[in-house]
Amino acid sequence: GENVGLHLPTLSVQEGDNSIINCAYSNSASDYFIWYKQESGKGPQFIIDIRSNMDKRQGQRVTVLLNKTVKHLSLQIAATQPGDSAVYFCAENISGNQFYFGTGTSLTVIP
Amino acid sequence: DSGVTQTPKHLITATGQRVTLRCSPRSGDLSVYWYQQSLDQGLQFLIQYYNGEERAKGNILERFSAQQFPDLHSELNLSSLELGDSALYFCASSVGQGGSEAFFGQGTRLTVV
């Protein structure tokens, strides 16, 4: 995939288990965060977002938790499926126009 | 399909050459962002245009330039290419100027030989 060679954190989970992907962000002024999923050969795809006035947001099978005290974000995927295998990026938006992406976490779902 | 179209999908060129990458944003989106994704740098923000005007600049080299046209499509020009410019170049678009979800195209894979 596109990130071969990049030293990505990796996570392997059994199909049906829950996955937790973590991200530390750098700027305490960041007020908006997005989780993206990137499958091999494709562009990043929006999963879920959260603004800094929230601690938690839920979507379909996904939950994002934001801890502003320690500048930490997590993505929880419930009942992980083989189709969830991808690289997951968190992106932070400092109030303005730029998103800074983390290096990503490679998730592998074992059938 | 995100609705963002990038051409070409693949590009192979020699060092020292110049190339142009093209992006058509989603219908209705006024912002276009360019990102570079390389093996050793991850996803790096290059530049953003909003409604034809430059809005933000990231880690974009002086050899690179971009513009957004009245029909809102955008082009990224890469000149005096070096081997290290080999990467995936993504375009993304969003409705507003920032602080909202951006939709990514499929990318252009540039290989400099």
Tab-separated table of C-alpha atoms in Angstrom:
chain	number	residue	atom	x	y	z
A	1	GLY	CA	0.000	0.000	0.000
A	2	GLU	CA	0.947	3.690	-0.135
A	3	ASN	CA	2.336	3.694	3.387
A	4	VAL	CA	4.672	0.728	3.031
A	5	GLY	CA	8.032	1.880	4.278
A	6	LEU	CA	6.551	4.464	6.610
A	7	HIS	CA	6.905	3.337	10.197
A	8	LEU	CA	3.232	3.186	11.056
A	9	PRO	CA	1.803	1.943	14.298
A	10	THR	CA	-0.048	-1.237	13.536
A	11	LEU	CA	-3.041	-2.861	15.087
A	12	SER	CA	-4.331	-6.348	14.391
A	13	VAL	CA	-7.737	-7.425	15.633
A	14	GLN	CA	-9.943	-10.445	15.181
A	15	GLU	CA	-13.061	-9.996	13.142
A	16	GLY	CA	-15.952	-9.135	15.437
A	17	ASP	CA	-13.778	-7.599	18.144
A	18	ASN	CA	-13.707	-3.898	18.922
A	19	SER	CA	-10.789	-1.760	17.732
A	20	ILE	CA	-9.350	1.303	19.405
A	21	ILE	CA	-7.034	3.564	17.443
A	22	ASN	CA	-5.273	6.367	19.262
A	23	CYS	CA	-3.930	9.707	18.162
A	24	ALA	CA	-2.039	12.433	19.995
A	25	TYR	CA	-2.391	15.913	18.586
A	26	SER	CA	0.033	18.730	18.995
A	27	ASN	CA	-1.765	22.030	19.197
A	28	SER	CA	-4.005	22.944	22.120
A	29	ALA	CA	-5.651	25.555	19.891
A	30	SER	CA	-6.989	22.882	17.517
A	31	ASP	CA	-10.764	23.041	17.609
A	32	TYR	CA	-11.891	20.478	15.072
A	33	PHE	CA	-10.770	16.933	14.413
A	34	ILE	CA	-11.527	14.371	11.745
A	35	TRP	CA	-10.795	10.697	11.436
A	36	TYR	CA	-10.046	9.487	7.927
A	37	LYS	CA	-9.739	5.968	6.568
A	38	GLN	CA	-7.425	5.259	3.667
A	39	GLU	CA	-7.614	1.982	1.828
A	40	SER	CA	-4.811	0.889	-0.424
A	41	GLY	CA	-4.840	2.780	-3.698
A	42	LYS	CA	-7.516	5.220	-2.601
A	43	GLY	CA	-7.765	8.688	-1.154
A	44	PRO	CA	-8.582	9.325	2.507
A	45	GLN	CA	-12.255	8.901	3.279
A	46	PHE	CA	-14.088	10.785	6.023
A	47	ILE	CA	-15.266	8.623	8.920
A	48	ILE	CA	-16.313	10.920	11.722
A	49	ASP	CA	-15.528	14.336	13.118
A	50	ILE	CA	-15.673	16.068	16.472
A	51	ARG	CA	-15.402	19.655	17.611
A	52	SER	CA	-13.509	20.744	20.681
A	53	ASN	CA	-16.663	21.580	22.619
A	54	MET	CA	-17.511	17.866	22.704
A	55	ASP	CA	-15.920	14.877	24.427
A	56	LYS	CA	-17.603	12.128	22.495
A	57	ARG	CA	-19.394	11.600	19.233
A	58	GLN	CA	-20.943	8.461	17.871
A	59	GLY	CA	-21.573	7.315	14.363
A	60	GLN	CA	-22.497	4.011	12.863
A	61	ARG	CA	-20.182	1.469	14.530
A	62	VAL	CA	-17.673	4.231	15.290
A	63	THR	CA	-17.125	6.466	18.293
A	64	VAL	CA	-14.616	9.258	18.643
A	65	LEU	CA	-13.427	10.367	22.070
A	66	LEU	CA	-11.613	13.622	22.658
A	67	ASN	CA	-9.534	14.356	25.739
A	68	LYS	CA	-8.401	17.945	25.508
A	69	THR	CA	-6.503	17.800	28.780
A	70	VAL	CA	-3.945	15.397	27.379
A	71	LYS	CA	-4.514	16.278	23.716
A	72	HIS	CA	-5.614	12.805	22.809
A	73	LEU	CA	-8.117	11.451	20.360
A	74	SER	CA	-9.328	7.916	19.921
A	75	LEU	CA	-11.431	6.102	17.364
A	76	GLN	CA	-13.374	3.085	18.468
A	77	ILE	CA	-14.733	0.695	15.869
A	78	ALA	CA	-17.301	-1.779	17.093
A	79	ALA	CA	-17.552	-5.311	15.704
A	80	THR	CA	-14.600	-4.813	13.377
A	81	GLN	CA	-15.022	-6.264	9.896
A	82	PRO	CA	-12.477	-7.242	7.224
A	83	GLY	CA	-13.548	-4.192	5.235
A	84	ASP	CA	-12.282	-2.016	8.065
A	85	SER	CA	-8.686	-2.968	7.246
A	86	ALA	CA	-7.002	0.274	6.223
A	87	VAL	CA	-4.778	3.060	7.468
A	88	TYR	CA	-6.556	5.451	9.808
A	89	PHE	CA	-5.492	9.073	10.170
A	90	CYS	CA	-6.549	11.678	12.643
A	91	ALA	CA	-6.454	15.228	11.328
A	92	GLU	CA	-6.490	18.349	13.451
A	93	ASN	CA	-7.715	21.708	12.251
A	94	ILE	CA	-6.295	24.734	13.977
A	95	SER	CA	-9.078	27.303	13.631
A	96	GLY	CA	-8.321	28.312	10.106
A	97	ASN	CA	-7.829	26.460	6.932
A	98	GLN	CA	-5.204	23.802	7.440
A	99	PHE	CA	-5.507	20.218	8.530
A	100	TYR	CA	-2.480	18.481	9.956
A	101	PHE	CA	-2.529	14.733	9.637
A	102	GLY	CA	-0.950	12.251	11.984
A	103	THR	CA	1.228	9.510	10.545
A	104	GLY	CA	-1.618	7.028	10.637
A	105	THR	CA	-2.292	3.616	12.130
A	106	SER	CA	-2.515	0.522	10.005
A	107	LEU	CA	-5.437	-1.684	11.058
A	108	THR	CA	-5.524	-5.307	9.968
A	109	VAL	CA	-8.621	-7.363	10.630
A	110	ILE	CA	-8.023	-11.069	10.918
A	111	PRO	CA	-10.961	-13.143	9.650
B	1	ASP	CA	-16.895	8.085	-5.080
B	2	SER	CA	-16.100	11.346	-3.281
B	3	GLY	CA	-17.036	13.563	-6.209
B	4	VAL	CA	-13.518	14.986	-6.447
B	5	THR	CA	-11.811	14.150	-9.727
B	6	GLN	CA	-8.073	14.131	-10.232
B	7	THR	CA	-6.172	13.631	-13.462
B	8	PRO	CA	-3.990	11.976	-14.443
B	9	LYS	CA	-4.091	8.954	-12.185
B	10	HIS	CA	-0.464	8.062	-12.878
B	11	LEU	CA	2.404	10.147	-14.185
B	12	ILE	CA	5.980	9.146	-14.886
B	13	THR	CA	8.465	11.823	-15.789
B	14	ALA	CA	12.180	12.553	-15.723
B	15	THR	CA	14.124	14.709	-13.302
B	16	GLY	CA	14.165	18.369	-14.231
B	17	GLN	CA	10.822	18.226	-15.977
B	18	ARG	CA	7.599	20.062	-15.175
B	19	VAL	CA	4.161	18.534	-14.738
B	20	THR	CA	0.653	19.769	-14.067
B	21	LEU	CA	-1.842	17.916	-11.933
B	22	ARG	CA	-5.501	18.713	-12.266
B	23	CYS	CA	-8.362	18.637	-9.793
B	24	SER	CA	-12.091	19.177	-10.157
B	25	PRO	CA	-13.762	19.721	-6.792
B	26	ARG	CA	-17.160	18.416	-5.770
B	27	SER	CA	-20.051	20.375	-7.171
B	28	GLY	CA	-20.680	23.351	-4.904
B	29	ASP	CA	-17.366	23.199	-3.059
B	30	LEU	CA	-15.386	26.415	-3.137
B	31	SER	CA	-12.227	25.275	-1.364
B	32	VAL	CA	-9.557	23.116	-2.902
B	33	TYR	CA	-6.661	21.678	-0.915
B	34	TRP	CA	-3.544	19.965	-2.182
B	35	TYR	CA	-1.687	17.325	-0.176
B	36	GLN	CA	1.443	15.323	-0.791
B	37	GLN	CA	1.706	11.795	0.544
B	38	SER	CA	5.136	10.245	0.431
B	39	LEU	CA	6.551	7.143	2.048
B	40	ASP	CA	8.658	8.989	4.591
B	41	GLN	CA	6.538	12.071	5.270
B	42	GLY	CA	2.980	10.851	5.518
B	43	LEU	CA	0.223	13.219	4.394
B	44	GLN	CA	1.483	16.795	4.131
B	45	PHE	CA	-0.673	19.851	3.486
B	46	LEU	CA	0.635	21.936	0.592
B	47	ILE	CA	-1.796	24.726	-0.183
B	48	GLN	CA	-5.442	25.772	-0.149
B	49	TYR	CA	-7.491	27.916	-2.487
B	50	TYR	CA	-10.917	29.308	-1.795
B	51	ASN	CA	-13.033	30.713	-4.592
B	52	GLY	CA	-9.997	31.461	-6.693
B	53	GLU	CA	-7.772	32.950	-4.038
B	54	GLU	CA	-4.962	31.429	-2.047
B	55	ARG	CA	-6.089	30.922	1.557
B	56	ALA	CA	-3.391	28.948	3.296
B	57	LYS	CA	0.052	27.653	2.589
B	58	GLY	CA	1.711	24.657	4.124
B	59	ASN	CA	4.919	22.855	3.293
B	60	ILE	CA	4.944	23.753	-0.363
B	61	LEU	CA	8.267	24.098	-2.131
B	62	GLU	CA	9.041	27.162	-4.210
B	63	ARG	CA	9.317	24.867	-7.250
B	64	PHE	CA	5.632	24.066	-6.798
B	65	SER	CA	2.745	26.382	-7.500
B	66	ALA	CA	-0.995	26.109	-7.755
B	67	GLN	CA	-3.974	28.055	-8.908
B	68	GLN	CA	-7.736	27.846	-8.873
B	69	PHE	CA	-9.646	28.905	-11.942
B	70	PRO	CA	-13.009	30.690	-12.218
B	71	ASP	CA	-14.749	27.351	-12.770
B	72	LEU	CA	-13.166	26.289	-9.439
B	73	HIS	CA	-10.987	23.553	-10.818
B	74	SER	CA	-7.413	23.695	-9.636
B	75	GLU	CA	-4.012	22.827	-10.993
B	76	LEU	CA	-0.832	22.009	-9.132
B	77	ASN	CA	2.327	22.730	-11.088
B	78	LEU	CA	5.517	20.941	-10.129
B	79	SER	CA	8.714	22.074	-11.804
B	80	SER	CA	12.402	21.143	-11.799
B	81	LEU	CA	11.322	17.760	-10.564
B	82	GLU	CA	13.591	15.739	-8.329
B	83	LEU	CA	13.523	12.067	-7.417
B	84	GLY	CA	12.246	13.007	-3.975
B	85	ASP	CA	9.117	14.546	-5.468
B	86	SER	CA	7.840	11.077	-6.247
B	87	ALA	CA	4.686	10.748	-4.189
B	88	LEU	CA	0.930	10.590	-4.240
B	89	TYR	CA	-0.644	14.005	-4.658
B	90	PHE	CA	-4.157	14.375	-3.357
B	91	CYS	CA	-6.678	17.075	-3.936
B	92	ALA	CA	-9.519	17.619	-1.497
B	93	SER	CA	-12.446	19.994	-1.546
B	94	SER	CA	-14.855	21.434	0.967
B	95	VAL	CA	-17.768	23.811	0.952
B	96	GLY	CA	-16.315	26.471	3.198
B	97	GLN	CA	-12.941	27.985	3.857
B	98	GLY	CA	-11.997	25.592	6.600
B	99	GLY	CA	-13.073	23.820	9.711
B	100	SER	CA	-15.252	21.359	7.881
B	101	GLU	CA	-15.059	17.961	6.303
B	102	ALA	CA	-12.933	17.752	3.190
B	103	PHE	CA	-13.520	15.156	0.494
B	104	PHE	CA	-10.482	13.631	-1.158
B	105	GLY	CA	-9.896	12.573	-4.717
B	106	GLN	CA	-8.229	9.321	-5.672
B	107	GLY	CA	-4.856	10.976	-6.066
B	108	THR	CA	-2.219	11.267	-8.762
B	109	ARG	CA	0.771	9.003	-8.377
B	110	LEU	CA	3.846	10.853	-9.615
B	111	THR	CA	7.007	8.925	-10.284
B	112	VAL	CA	10.155	10.874	-11.113
B	113	VAL	CA	12.881	8.793	-12.719
